[in-house]
CSV table of C-alpha atoms in Angstrom, one decimal:
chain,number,residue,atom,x,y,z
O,5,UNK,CA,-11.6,-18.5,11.2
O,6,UNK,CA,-13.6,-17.9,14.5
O,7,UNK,CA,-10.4,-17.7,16.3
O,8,UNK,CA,-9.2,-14.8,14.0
O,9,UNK,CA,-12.4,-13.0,14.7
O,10,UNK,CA,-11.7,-13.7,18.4
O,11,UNK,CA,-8.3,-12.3,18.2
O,12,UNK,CA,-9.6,-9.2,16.5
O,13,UNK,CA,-12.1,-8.1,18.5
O,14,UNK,CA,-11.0,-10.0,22.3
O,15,UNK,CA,-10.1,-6.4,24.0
O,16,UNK,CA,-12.1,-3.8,21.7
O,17,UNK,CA,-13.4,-2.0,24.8
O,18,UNK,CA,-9.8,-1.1,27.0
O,19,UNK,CA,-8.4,2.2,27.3
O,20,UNK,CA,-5.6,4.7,26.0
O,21,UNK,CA,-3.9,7.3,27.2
O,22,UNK,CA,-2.4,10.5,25.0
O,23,UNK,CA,0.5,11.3,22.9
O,24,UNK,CA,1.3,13.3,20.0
O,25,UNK,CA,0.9,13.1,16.0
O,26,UNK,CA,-1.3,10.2,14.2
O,27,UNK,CA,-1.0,8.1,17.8
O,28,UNK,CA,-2.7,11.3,20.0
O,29,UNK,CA,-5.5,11.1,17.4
O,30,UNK,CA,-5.9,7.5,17.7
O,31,UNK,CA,-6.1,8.3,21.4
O,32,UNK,CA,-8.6,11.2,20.8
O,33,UNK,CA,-10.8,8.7,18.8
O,34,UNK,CA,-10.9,5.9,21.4
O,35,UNK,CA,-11.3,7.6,24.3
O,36,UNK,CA,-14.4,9.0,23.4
O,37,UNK,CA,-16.0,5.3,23.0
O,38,UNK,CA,-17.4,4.2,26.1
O,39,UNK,CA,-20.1,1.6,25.1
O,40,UNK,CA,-20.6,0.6,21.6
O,41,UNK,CA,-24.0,-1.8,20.6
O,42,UNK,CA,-24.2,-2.5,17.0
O,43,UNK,CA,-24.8,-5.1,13.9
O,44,UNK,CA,-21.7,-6.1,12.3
O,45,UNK,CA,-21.5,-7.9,8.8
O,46,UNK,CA,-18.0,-9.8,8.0
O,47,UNK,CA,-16.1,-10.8,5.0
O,48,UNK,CA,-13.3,-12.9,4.7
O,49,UNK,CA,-11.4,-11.9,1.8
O,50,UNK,CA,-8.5,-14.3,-0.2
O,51,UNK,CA,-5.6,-12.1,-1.5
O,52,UNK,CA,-7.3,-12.3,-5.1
O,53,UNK,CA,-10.1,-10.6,-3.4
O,54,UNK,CA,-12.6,-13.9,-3.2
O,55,UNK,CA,-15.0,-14.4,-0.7
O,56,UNK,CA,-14.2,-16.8,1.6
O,57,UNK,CA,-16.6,-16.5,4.2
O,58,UNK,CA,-19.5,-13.7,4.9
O,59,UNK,CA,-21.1,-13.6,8.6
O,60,UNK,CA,-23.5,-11.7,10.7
O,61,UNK,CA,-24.7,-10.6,14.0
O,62,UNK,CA,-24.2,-8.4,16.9
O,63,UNK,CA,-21.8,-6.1,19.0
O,64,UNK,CA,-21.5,-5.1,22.4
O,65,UNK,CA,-18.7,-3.7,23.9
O,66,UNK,CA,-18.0,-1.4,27.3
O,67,UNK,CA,-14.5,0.0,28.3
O,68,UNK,CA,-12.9,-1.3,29.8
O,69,UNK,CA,-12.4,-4.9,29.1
O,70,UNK,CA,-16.1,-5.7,28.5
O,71,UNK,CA,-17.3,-7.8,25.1
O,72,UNK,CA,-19.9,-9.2,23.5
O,73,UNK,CA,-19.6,-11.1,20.3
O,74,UNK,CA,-22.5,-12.8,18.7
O,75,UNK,CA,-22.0,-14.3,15.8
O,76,UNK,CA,-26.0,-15.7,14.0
O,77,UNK,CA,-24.8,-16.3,10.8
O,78,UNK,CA,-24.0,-18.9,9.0
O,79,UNK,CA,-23.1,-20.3,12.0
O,80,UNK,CA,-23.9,-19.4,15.9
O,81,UNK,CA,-21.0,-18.3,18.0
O,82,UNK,CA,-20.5,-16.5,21.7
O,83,UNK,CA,-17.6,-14.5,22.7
O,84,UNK,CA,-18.3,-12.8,26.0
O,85,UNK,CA,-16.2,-11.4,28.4
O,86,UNK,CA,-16.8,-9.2,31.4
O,87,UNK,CA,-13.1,-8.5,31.8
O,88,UNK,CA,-12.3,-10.9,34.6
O,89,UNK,CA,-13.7,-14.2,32.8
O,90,UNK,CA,-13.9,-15.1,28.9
O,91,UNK,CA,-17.0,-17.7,27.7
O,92,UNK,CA,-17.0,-18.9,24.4
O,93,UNK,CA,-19.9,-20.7,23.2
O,94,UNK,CA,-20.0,-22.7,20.0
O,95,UNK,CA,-23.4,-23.8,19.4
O,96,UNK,CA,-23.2,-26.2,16.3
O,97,UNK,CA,-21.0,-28.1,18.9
O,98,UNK,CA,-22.5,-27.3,21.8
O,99,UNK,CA,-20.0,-26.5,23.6
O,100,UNK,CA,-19.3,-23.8,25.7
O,101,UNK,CA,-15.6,-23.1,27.2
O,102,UNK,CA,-14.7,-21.0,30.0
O,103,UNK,CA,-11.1,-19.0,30.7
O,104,UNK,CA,-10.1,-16.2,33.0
O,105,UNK,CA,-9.3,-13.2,31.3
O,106,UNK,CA,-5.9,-13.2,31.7
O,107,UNK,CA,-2.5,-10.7,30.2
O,108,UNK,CA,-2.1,-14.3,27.9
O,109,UNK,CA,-5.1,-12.5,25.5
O,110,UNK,CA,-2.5,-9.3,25.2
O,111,UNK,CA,-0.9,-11.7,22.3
O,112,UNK,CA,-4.4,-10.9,20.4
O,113,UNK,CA,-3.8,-8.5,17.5
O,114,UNK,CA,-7.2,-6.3,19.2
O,115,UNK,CA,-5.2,-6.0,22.1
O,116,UNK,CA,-3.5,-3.3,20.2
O,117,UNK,CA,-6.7,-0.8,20.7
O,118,UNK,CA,-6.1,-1.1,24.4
O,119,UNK,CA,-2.9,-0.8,24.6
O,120,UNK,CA,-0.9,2.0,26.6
O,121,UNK,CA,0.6,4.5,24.6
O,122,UNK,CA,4.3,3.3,24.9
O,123,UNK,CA,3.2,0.0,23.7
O,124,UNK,CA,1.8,1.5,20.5
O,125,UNK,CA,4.8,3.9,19.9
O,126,UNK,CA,6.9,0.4,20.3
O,127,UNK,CA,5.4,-2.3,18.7
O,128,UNK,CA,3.5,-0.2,15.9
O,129,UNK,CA,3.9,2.4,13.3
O,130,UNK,CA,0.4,3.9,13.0
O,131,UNK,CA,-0.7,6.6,9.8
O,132,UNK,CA,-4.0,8.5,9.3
O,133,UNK,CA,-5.7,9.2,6.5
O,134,UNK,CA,-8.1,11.5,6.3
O,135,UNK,CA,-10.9,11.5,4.0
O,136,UNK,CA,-13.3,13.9,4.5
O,137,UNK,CA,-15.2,12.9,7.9
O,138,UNK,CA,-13.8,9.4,7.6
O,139,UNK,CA,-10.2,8.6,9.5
O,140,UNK,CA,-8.5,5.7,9.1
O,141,UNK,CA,-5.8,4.5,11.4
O,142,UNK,CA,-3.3,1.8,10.0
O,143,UNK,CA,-1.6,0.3,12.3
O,144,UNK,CA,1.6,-1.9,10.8
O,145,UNK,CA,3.6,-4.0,13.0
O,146,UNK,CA,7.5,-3.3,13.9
O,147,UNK,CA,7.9,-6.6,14.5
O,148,UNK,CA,6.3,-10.1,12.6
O,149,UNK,CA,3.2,-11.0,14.2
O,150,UNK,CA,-0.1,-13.2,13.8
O,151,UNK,CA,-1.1,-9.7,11.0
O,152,UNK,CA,0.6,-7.5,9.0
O,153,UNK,CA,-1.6,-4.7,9.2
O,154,UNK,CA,-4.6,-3.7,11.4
O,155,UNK,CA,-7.0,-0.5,10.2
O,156,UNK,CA,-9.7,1.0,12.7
O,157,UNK,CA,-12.1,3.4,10.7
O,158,UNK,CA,-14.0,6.2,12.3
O,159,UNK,CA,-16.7,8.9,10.6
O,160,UNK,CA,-17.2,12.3,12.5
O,161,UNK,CA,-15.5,10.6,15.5
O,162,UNK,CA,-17.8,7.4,16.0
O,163,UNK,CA,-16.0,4.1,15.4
O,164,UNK,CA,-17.6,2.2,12.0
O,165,UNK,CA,-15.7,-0.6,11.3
O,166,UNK,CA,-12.2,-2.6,11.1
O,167,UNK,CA,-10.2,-4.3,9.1
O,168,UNK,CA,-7.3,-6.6,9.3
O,169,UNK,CA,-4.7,-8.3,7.2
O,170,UNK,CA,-2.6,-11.6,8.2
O,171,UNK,CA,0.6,-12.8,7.3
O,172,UNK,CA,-1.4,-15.4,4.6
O,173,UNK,CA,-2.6,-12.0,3.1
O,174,UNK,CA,-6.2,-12.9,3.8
O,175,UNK,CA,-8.2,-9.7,4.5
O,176,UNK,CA,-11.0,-9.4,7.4
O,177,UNK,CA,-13.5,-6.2,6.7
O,178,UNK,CA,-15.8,-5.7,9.5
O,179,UNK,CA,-18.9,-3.1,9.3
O,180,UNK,CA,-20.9,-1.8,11.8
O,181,UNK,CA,-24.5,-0.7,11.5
O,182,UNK,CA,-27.6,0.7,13.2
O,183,UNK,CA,-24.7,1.3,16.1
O,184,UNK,CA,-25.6,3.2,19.8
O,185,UNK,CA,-22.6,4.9,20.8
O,186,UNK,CA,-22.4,5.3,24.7
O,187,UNK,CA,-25.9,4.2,26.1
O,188,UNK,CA,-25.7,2.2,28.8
O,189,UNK,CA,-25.5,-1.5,28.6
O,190,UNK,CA,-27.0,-4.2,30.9
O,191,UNK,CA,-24.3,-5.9,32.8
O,192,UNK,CA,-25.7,-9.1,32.0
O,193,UNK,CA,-24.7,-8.6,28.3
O,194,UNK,CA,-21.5,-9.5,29.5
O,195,UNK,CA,-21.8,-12.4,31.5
O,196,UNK,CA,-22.8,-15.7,29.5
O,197,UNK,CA,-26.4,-17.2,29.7
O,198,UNK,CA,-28.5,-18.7,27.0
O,199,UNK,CA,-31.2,-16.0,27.9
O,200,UNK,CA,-28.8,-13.1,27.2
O,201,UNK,CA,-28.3,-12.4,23.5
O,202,UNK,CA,-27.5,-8.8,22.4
O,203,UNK,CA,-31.1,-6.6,21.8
């Protein structure tokens, strides 16, 4: 389960460039985040709709290639990455690993929100819906892969929240609240430490 939250949120802060239709408006939307500090609350859906699993905690994130994932509850979990190096810090285990940040995370389904325009046109069909300042952008897969379908939800441009679906038909919703949309962040939010949690 921490592994699937990994994968979804591993490269939420890299860049895209433009094209036209639904995929330019993706663009649009993305390349107005720059830095993104929030709380986030998760559910872990089964395809009947049960809870599984409901967590909390906080969100940093700086394009390109910067993360911070904190997860409080039920359970205590670090993913940080300042894009060269990638600590993950499990501290019901205590234990803390440490990986470069190499091309072997573009297998992540995230890595799909910073992915170059070409890879997007070629690997996914993406759709908008619009709903009056909310957009949604589905993002379904040409090709099998660890999900079925990935959706990124923005309101009057900021981004709120994602959600994806896997091939089990499990269904991960995750919220953003009290967010700070492009204030700078501390560079030592995205290096690991046990004195740096997110603020």
């Amino acid at each position: 389960m921490r592994n699937l939250v990994v994968l979804l949120l591993l490269n939420l802060a890299l860049a895209l460039p433009a094209l036209a239709g639904d995929v330019a408006q993706l663009h649009l939307h993305l390349s107005s985040l720059k830095t993104l500090q929030a709380k986030f609350e998760q559910d872990v859906r089964d395809e009947q709709g049960n809870l599984l699993q409901h967590s909390s905690g906080d969100i940093a994130v700086q394009r390109p290639n910067k993360l911070r994932w904190e997860s409080r509850e039920p359970f205590h979990y670090q993913l940080i990455s300042d894009g060269e190096t990638l600590w993950r810090y499990d501290a019901e285990l205590e234990q803390l690993n440490t990986e470069p940040a190499t091309a072997e995370l573009a297998q992540a389904p995230a890595m799909i929100i910073g992915a170059s325009i070409e890879q997007l046109q070629n690997q996914f069909e993406v759709a908008l819906n619009k709903e009056g300042a909310l957009r949604e952008f589905i993002l379904t897969p040409k090709s099998p892969g660890m999900f079925s379908e990935m959706t990124l939800r923005f309101r009057q441009g900021k981004l709120i929240g994602m959600a994806m679906r896997d091939n089990l038909e499990q269904r991960t919703e995750i919220r953003f609240s009290s967010a700070r949309y492009n204030k700078p962040l501390a560079a030592a939010l995205f290096r690991y430490s046990d004195a740096s949690p997110v603020q």
